[in-house]
Coordinates of C-alpha atoms and ligand atoms in Angstrom, one line a residue:
X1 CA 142.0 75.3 146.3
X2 CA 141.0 74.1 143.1
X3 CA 137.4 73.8 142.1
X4 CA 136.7 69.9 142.6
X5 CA 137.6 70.9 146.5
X6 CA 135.5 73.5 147.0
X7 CA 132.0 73.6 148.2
X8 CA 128.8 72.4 146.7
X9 CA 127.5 75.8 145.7
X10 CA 130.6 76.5 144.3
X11 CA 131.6 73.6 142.3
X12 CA 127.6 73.9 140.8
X13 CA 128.6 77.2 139.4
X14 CA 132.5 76.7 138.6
X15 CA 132.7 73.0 137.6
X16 CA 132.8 72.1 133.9
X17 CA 134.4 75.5 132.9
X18 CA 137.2 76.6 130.8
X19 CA 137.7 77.1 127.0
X20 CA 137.2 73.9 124.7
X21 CA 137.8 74.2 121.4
X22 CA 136.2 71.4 119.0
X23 CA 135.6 71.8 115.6
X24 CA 131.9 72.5 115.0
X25 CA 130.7 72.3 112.0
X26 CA 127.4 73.9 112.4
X27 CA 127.7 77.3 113.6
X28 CA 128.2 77.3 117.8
X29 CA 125.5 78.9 119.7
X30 CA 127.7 81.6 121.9
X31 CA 124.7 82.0 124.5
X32 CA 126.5 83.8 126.8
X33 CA 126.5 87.4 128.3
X34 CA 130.0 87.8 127.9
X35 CA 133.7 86.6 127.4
X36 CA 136.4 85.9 129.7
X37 CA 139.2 88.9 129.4
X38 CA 142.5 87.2 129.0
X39 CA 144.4 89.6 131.2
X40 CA 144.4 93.4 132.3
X41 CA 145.6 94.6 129.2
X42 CA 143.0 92.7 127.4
X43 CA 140.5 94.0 128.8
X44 CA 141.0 97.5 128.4
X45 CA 142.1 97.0 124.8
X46 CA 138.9 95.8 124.1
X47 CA 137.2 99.1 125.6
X48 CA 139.6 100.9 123.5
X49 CA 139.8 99.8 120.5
X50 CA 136.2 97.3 120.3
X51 CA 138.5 94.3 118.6
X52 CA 137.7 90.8 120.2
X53 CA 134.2 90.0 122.4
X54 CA 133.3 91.2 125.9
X55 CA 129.9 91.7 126.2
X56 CA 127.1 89.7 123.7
X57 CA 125.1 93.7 123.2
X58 CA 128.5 94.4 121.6
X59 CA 129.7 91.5 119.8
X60 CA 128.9 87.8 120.0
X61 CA 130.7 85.0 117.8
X62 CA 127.6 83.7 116.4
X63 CA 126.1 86.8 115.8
X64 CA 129.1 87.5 113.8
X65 CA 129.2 84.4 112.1
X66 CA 126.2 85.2 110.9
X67 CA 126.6 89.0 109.8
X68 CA 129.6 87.8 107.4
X69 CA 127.1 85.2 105.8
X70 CA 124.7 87.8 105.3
X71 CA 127.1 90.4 104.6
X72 CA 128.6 88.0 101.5
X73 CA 125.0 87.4 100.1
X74 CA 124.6 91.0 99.6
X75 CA 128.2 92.3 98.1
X76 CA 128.6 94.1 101.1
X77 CA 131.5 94.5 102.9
X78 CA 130.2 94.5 106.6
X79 CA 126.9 93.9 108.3
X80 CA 125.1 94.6 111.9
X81 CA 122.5 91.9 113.0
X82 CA 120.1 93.3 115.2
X83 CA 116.9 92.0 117.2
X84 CA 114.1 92.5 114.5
X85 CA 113.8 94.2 111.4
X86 CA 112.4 97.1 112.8
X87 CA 115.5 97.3 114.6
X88 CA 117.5 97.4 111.4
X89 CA 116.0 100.0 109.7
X90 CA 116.1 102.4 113.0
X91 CA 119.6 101.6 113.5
X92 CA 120.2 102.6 109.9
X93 CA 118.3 105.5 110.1
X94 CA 120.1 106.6 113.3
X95 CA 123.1 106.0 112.0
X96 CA 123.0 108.5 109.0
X97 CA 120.7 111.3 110.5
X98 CA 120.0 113.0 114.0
X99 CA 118.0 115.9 115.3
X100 CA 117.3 118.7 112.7
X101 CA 118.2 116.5 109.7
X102 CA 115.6 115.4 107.0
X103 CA 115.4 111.5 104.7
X104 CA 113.4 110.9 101.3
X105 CA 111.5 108.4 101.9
X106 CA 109.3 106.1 99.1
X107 CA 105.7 106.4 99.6
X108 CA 105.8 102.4 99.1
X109 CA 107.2 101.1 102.0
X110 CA 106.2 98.8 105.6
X111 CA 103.6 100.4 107.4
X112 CA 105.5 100.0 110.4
X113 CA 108.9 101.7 109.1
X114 CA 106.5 104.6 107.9
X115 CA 105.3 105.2 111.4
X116 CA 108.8 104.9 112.8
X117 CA 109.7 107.9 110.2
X118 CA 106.3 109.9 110.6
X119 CA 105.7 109.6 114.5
X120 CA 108.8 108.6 116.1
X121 CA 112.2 109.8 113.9
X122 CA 109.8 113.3 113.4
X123 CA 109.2 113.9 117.4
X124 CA 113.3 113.7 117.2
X125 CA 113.7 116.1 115.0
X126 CA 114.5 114.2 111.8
X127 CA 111.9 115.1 109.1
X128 CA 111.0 112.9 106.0
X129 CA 109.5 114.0 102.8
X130 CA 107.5 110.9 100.7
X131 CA 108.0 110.3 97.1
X132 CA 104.9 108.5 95.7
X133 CA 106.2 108.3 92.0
X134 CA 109.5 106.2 93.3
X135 CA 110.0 105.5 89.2
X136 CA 110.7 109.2 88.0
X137 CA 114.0 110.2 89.3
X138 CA 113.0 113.9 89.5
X139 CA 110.6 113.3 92.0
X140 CA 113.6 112.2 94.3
X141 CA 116.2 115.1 93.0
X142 CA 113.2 117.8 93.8
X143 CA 112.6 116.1 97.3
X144 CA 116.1 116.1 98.3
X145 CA 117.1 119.7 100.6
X146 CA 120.4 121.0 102.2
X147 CA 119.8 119.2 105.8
X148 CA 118.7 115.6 103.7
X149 CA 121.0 112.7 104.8
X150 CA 119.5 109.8 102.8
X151 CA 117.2 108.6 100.6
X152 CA 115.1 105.2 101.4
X153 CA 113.1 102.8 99.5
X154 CA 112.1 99.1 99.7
X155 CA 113.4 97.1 96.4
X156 CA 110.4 95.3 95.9
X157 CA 107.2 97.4 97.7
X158 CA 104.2 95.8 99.0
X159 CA 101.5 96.0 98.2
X160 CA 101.3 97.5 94.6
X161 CA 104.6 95.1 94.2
X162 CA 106.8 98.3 92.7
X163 CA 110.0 97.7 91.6
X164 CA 112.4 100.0 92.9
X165 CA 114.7 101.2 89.7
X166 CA 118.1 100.9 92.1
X167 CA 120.8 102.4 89.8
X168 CA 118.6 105.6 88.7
X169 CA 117.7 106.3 92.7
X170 CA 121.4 105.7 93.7
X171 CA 122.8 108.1 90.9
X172 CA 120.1 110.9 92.6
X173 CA 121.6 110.3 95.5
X174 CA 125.1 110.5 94.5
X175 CA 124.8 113.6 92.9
X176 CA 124.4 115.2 96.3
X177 CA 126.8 112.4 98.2
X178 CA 123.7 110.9 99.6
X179 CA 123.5 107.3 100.7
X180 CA 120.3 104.9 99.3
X181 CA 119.1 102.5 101.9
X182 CA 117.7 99.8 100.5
X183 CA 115.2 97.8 102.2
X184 CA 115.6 93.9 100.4
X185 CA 113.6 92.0 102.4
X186 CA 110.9 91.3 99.9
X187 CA 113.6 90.7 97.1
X188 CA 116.0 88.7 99.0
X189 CA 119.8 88.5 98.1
X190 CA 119.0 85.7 96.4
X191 CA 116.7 87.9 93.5
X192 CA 118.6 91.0 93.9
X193 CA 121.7 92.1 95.6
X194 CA 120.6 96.9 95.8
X195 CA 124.9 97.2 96.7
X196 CA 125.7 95.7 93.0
X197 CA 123.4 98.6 91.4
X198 CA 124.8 101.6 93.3
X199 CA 123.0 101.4 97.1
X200 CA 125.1 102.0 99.7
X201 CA 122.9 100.1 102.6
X202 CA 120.8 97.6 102.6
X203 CA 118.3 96.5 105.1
X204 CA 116.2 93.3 106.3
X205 CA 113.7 92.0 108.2
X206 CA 115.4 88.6 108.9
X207 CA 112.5 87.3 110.3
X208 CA 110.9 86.7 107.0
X209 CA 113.1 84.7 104.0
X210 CA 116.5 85.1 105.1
X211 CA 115.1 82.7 108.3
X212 CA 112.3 81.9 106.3
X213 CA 111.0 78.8 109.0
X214 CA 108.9 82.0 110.5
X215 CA 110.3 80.9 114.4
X216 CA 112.5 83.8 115.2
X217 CA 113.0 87.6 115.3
X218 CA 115.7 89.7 113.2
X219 CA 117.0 92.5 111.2
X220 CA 120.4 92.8 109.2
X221 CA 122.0 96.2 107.8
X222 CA 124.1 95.5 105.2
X223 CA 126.9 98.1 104.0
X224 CA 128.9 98.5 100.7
X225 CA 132.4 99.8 102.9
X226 CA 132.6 102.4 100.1
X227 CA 131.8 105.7 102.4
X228 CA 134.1 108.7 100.9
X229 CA 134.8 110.9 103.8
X230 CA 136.2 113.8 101.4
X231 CA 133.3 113.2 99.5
X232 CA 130.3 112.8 102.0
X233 CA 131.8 113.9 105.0
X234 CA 130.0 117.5 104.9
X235 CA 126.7 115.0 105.1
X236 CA 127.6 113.1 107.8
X237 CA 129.6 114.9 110.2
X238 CA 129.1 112.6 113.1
X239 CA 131.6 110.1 111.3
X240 CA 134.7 112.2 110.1
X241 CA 134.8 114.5 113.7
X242 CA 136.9 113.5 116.3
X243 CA 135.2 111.5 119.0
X244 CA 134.9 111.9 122.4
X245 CA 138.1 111.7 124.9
X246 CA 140.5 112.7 121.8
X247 CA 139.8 109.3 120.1
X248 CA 140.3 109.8 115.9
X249 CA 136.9 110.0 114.5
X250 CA 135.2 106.9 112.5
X251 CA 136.1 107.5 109.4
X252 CA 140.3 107.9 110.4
X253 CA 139.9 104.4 112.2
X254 CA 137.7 103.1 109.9
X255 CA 137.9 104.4 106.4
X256 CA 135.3 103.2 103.8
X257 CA 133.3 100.8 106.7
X258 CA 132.8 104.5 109.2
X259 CA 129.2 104.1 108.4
X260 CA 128.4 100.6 109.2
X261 CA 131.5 101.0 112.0
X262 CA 129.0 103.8 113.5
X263 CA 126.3 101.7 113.8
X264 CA 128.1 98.7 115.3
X265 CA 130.4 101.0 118.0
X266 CA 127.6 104.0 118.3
X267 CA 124.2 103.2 117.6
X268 CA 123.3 99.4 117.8
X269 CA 124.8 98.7 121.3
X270 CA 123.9 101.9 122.5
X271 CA 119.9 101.6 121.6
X272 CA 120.1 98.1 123.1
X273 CA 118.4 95.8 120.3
X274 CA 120.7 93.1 120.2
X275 CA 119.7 89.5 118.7
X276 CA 120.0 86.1 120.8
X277 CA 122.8 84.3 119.7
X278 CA 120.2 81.5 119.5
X279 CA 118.2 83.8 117.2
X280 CA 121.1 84.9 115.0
X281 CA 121.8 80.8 114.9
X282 CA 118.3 79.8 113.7
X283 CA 118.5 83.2 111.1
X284 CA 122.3 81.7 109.9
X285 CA 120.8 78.2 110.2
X286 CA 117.4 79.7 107.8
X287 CA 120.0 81.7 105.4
X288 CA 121.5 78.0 104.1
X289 CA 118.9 77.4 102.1
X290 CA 117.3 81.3 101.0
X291 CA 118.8 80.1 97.5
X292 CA 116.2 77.0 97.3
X293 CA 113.7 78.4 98.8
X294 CA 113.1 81.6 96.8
X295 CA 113.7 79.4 93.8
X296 CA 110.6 77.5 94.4
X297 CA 108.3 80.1 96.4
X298 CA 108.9 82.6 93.1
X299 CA 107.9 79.6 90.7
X300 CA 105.4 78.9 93.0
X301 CA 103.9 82.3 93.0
X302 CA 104.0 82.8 89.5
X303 CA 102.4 79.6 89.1
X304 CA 99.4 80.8 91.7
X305 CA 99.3 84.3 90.8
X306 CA 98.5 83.2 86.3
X307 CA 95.8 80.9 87.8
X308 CA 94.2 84.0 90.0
X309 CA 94.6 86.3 87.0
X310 CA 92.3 84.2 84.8
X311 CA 89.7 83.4 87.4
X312 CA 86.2 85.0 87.3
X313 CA 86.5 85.9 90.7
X314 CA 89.6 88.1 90.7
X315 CA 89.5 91.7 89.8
X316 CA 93.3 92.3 89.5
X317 CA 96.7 90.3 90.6
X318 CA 99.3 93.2 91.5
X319 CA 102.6 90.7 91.0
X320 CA 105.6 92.0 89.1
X321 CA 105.9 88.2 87.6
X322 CA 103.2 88.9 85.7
X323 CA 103.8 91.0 81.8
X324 CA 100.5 93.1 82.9
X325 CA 102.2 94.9 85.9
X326 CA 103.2 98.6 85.2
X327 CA 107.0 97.6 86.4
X328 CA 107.4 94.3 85.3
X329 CA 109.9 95.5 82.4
X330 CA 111.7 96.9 85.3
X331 CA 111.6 93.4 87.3
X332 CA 112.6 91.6 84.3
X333 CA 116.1 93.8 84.6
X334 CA 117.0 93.8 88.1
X335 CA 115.6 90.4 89.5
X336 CA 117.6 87.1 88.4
X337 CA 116.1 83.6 89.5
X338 CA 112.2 84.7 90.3
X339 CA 110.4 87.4 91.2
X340 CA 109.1 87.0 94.5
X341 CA 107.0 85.1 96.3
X342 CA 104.5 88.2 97.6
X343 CA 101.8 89.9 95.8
X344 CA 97.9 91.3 96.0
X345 CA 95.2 89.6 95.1
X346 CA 91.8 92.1 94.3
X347 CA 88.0 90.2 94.7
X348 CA 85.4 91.5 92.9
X349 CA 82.8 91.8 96.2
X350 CA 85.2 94.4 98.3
X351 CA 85.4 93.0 101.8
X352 CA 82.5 90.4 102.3
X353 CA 84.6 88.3 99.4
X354 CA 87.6 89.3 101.5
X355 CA 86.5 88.2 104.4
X356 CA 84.7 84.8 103.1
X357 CA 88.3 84.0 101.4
X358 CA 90.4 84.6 105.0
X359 CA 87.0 82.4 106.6
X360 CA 87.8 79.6 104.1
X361 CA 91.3 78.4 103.6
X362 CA 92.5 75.4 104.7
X363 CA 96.4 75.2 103.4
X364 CA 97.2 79.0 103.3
X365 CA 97.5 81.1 106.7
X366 CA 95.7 84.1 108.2
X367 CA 98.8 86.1 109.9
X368 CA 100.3 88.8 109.8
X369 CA 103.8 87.6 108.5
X370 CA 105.8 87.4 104.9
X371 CA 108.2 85.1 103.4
X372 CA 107.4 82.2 105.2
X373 CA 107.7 78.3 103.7
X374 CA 104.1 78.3 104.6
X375 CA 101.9 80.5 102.3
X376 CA 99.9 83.1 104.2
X377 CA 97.1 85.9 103.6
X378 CA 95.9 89.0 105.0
X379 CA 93.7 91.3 104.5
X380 CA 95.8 94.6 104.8
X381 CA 92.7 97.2 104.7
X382 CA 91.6 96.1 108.1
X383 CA 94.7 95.1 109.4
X384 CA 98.2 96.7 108.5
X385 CA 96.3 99.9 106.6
X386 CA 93.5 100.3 109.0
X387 CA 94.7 103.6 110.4
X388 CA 95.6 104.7 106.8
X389 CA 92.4 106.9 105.3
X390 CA 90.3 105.4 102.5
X391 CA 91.9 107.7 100.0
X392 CA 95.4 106.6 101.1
X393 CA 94.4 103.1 100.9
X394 CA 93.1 103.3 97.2
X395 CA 96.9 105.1 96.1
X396 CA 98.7 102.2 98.2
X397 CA 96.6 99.6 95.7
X398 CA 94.7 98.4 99.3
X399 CA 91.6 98.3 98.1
X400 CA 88.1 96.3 100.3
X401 CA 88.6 93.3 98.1
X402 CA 92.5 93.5 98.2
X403 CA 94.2 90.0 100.0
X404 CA 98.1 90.1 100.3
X405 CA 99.7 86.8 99.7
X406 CA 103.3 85.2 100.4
X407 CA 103.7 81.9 98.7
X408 CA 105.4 79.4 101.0
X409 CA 107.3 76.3 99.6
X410 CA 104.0 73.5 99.2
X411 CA 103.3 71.9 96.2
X412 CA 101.5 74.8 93.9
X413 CA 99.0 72.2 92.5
X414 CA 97.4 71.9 96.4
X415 CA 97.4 75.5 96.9
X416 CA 95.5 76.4 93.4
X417 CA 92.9 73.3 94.8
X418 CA 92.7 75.6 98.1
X419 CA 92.2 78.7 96.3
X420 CA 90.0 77.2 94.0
X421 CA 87.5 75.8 96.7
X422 CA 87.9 79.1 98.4
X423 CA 86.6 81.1 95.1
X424 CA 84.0 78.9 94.3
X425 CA 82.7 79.8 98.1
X426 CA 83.2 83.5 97.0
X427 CA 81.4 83.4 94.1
X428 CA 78.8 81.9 95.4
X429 CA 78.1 84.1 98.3
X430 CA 78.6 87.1 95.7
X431 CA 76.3 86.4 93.7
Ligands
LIG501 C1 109.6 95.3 104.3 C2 109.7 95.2 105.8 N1 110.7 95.8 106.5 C3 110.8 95.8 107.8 C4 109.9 95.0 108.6 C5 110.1 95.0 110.1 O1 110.6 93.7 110.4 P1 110.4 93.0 111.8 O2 108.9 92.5 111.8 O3 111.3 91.8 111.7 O4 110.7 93.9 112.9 C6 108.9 94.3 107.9 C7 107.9 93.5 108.7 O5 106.9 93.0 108.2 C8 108.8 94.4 106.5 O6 107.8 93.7 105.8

């Protein structure tokens, strides 16, 4: 019986199958559960060895398409796309350190990957020491204990905008065979690529430039294929042991990539965040064009963030663009092509000027989101510091007058005229 003979409920789910191959251009959007096993033998190949697709929580064309994009913007050899960013950076954590094992940790990083160390990663056993002066590579080396498995850092930190000094934190870390995660998602690949200056992992929440249209969901971990199992191994047992039903351990089947071949085979799948194909399409469709975007959103924001510097209103501007920031010598040497599109913004008048500015705009947005083409604010004190004590705040730079900002892509000339009107409204309820 073939399938135009068979009954109606049958040929509505059968008809119109079978492979077809055409040329696509554009990368195809894979949204399917799973893949078709060519035979017996296929199948169980592809439970033994993972080569080929079966299921889309273990490998997905598009996905993949879009991890070798991201994975060639970064230097790296390899990369896992996941369903968010914070996604990512649990799935990297996971996939260095487990139950009884400890990570240094910047002070400076995303609220929500600090609660993800501090509540969740600690209630599993993994501990986490913060370094608050991420510049002095002391403060790493005396941080660092027997049972540490890696050190972590953001490249570029909101909201004081610290530049992470990559080389000098990834020679602390080798001195002990210690990977540096890198989170990049503030500096994109496009400004600066952590594997070129020594990391060993980089990180991203997807969702913000490498998408950068601000409609989708995702997280990338990056890795630099350089893991040294006579080297490291003694750190990260879980890759050079043998594996489960006699099979070789990770690093015999995968040499240099056992980290980031952990993560794919053992820790991504497993915790279940896996992007929609449709997502990773619209993050590999976003990732075309990172290159013109941050181009114009880092002119852009070092066009906004002079004009707020010189403006009666503003106490401070906390952008590494600008010759006044502590790091900015540091900026000048690792970014190439910009320096980011986010930075803080300080009103004299604490949180009633806050609050008038976020009442007032008309072209920037009030959300809670970064690296959009649209520019946004928020006021992180009441929002993504609130639980954080006054005291905490004041270290962090967050202070009552303190406004985050991501420059979008707009003409700069109508979004000093919004800020300008905005201001003016300030000042005169200040006053
Ligand atoms: C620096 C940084 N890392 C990670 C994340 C988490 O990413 P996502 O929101 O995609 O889960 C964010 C989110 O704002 C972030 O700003």
């Amino acid at each position: 019986m073939t399938v135009d003979s068979a009954s109606f409920a049958t040929r509505a789910v059968h008809a119109g199958r079978g492979p077809q191959h055409a040329p696509s251009r554009a990368t195809p959007i894979y949204l399917t559960a799973g893949f078709e096993f060519d035979d017996f033998d296929h199948a169980a190949d592809h439970f033994g060895t993972g080569a080929g697709f079966g299921y889309t929580r273990t490998g997905n064309p598009t996905v993949r398409a879009v991890e070798q994009k991201l994975a060639a913007l970064e230097s790296g050899a390899d990369a896992v796309l996941l369903a968010s960013g914070q996604a990512a950076v649990v799935t990297a954590f996971l996939t260095v350190a487990g139950a009884g094992d400890h990570i240094v940790s910047s002070a400076h990083i995303y609220e929500g990957t600090r609660g993800l160390l501090v509540d969740n990663l600690a209630r599993l056993g993994i501990q986490t020491t913060f370094v608050d002066d991420i510049s002095d590579p002391d403060a790493w080396r005396r941080a660092i204990r027997p049972n540490t498995r890696a050190l972590f850092a953001e490249s570029i930190a909101n909201a004081r905008n610290d530049v992470l000094d990559v080389a000098a934190v990834s020679a602390v870390g080798d001195e002990a065979a210690l990977p540096l995660i890198v989170d990049n998602t503030l500096a994109t690949p496009y400004l600066l690529r952590p594997l070129e200056h020594g990391a060993a992992v980089v990180v991203h929440s997807a969702s913000k430039f490498l998408a950068g249209h601000g409609s989708v969901l995702g997280g990338v971990i990056v890795d630099d294929g350089r893991f040294d199992a006579a080297a490291a191994g003694h750190n990260a047992p879980h890759l050079v042991l043998p594996g489960r039903g006699g099979l070789a351990g990770v690093a015999a089947r995968h040499g240099g990539n056992a980290r980031i071949a952990y993560a794919r085979e053992a820790v991504a799948p497993r915790f279940g965040a896996s992007p929609s194909p449709l997502n990773a399409f619209l993050i590999g469709q976003g990732a075309e064009t990172l290159a013109l975007r941050v181009q114009r959103q880092s002119a852009n924001a070092l066009e906004v963030a002079r004009w707020l510097a010189h403006h009666d209103a503003v106490e401070c501007v906390d952008y590494v663009g600008l010759e006044s920031h502590p790091d900015h010598r540091t900026a000048v040497r690792y970014l190439d092509g910009g320096f980011g599109s986010i930075f803080t913004v300080t009103l004299h008048g604490g949180i009633d000027a806050a609050r008038s500015f976020v009442g007032n705009v008309r072209v920037f947005t009030h959300m809670t989101h970064i690296g959009d083409v649209r520019s946004l604010v928020l006021h992180p004190a009441t929002t993504s510091h609130a639980l954080r004590t006054e005291e905490e705040r004041e270290r962090l730079g967050v202070h009552p007058g303190t406004l985050r900002l991501s420059i979008g892509i707009e003409d700069p000339a109508d979004l000093i005229a919004d800020l300008s009107r905005v201001l003016t409204r300030v000042g005169e309820r200040v006053a």
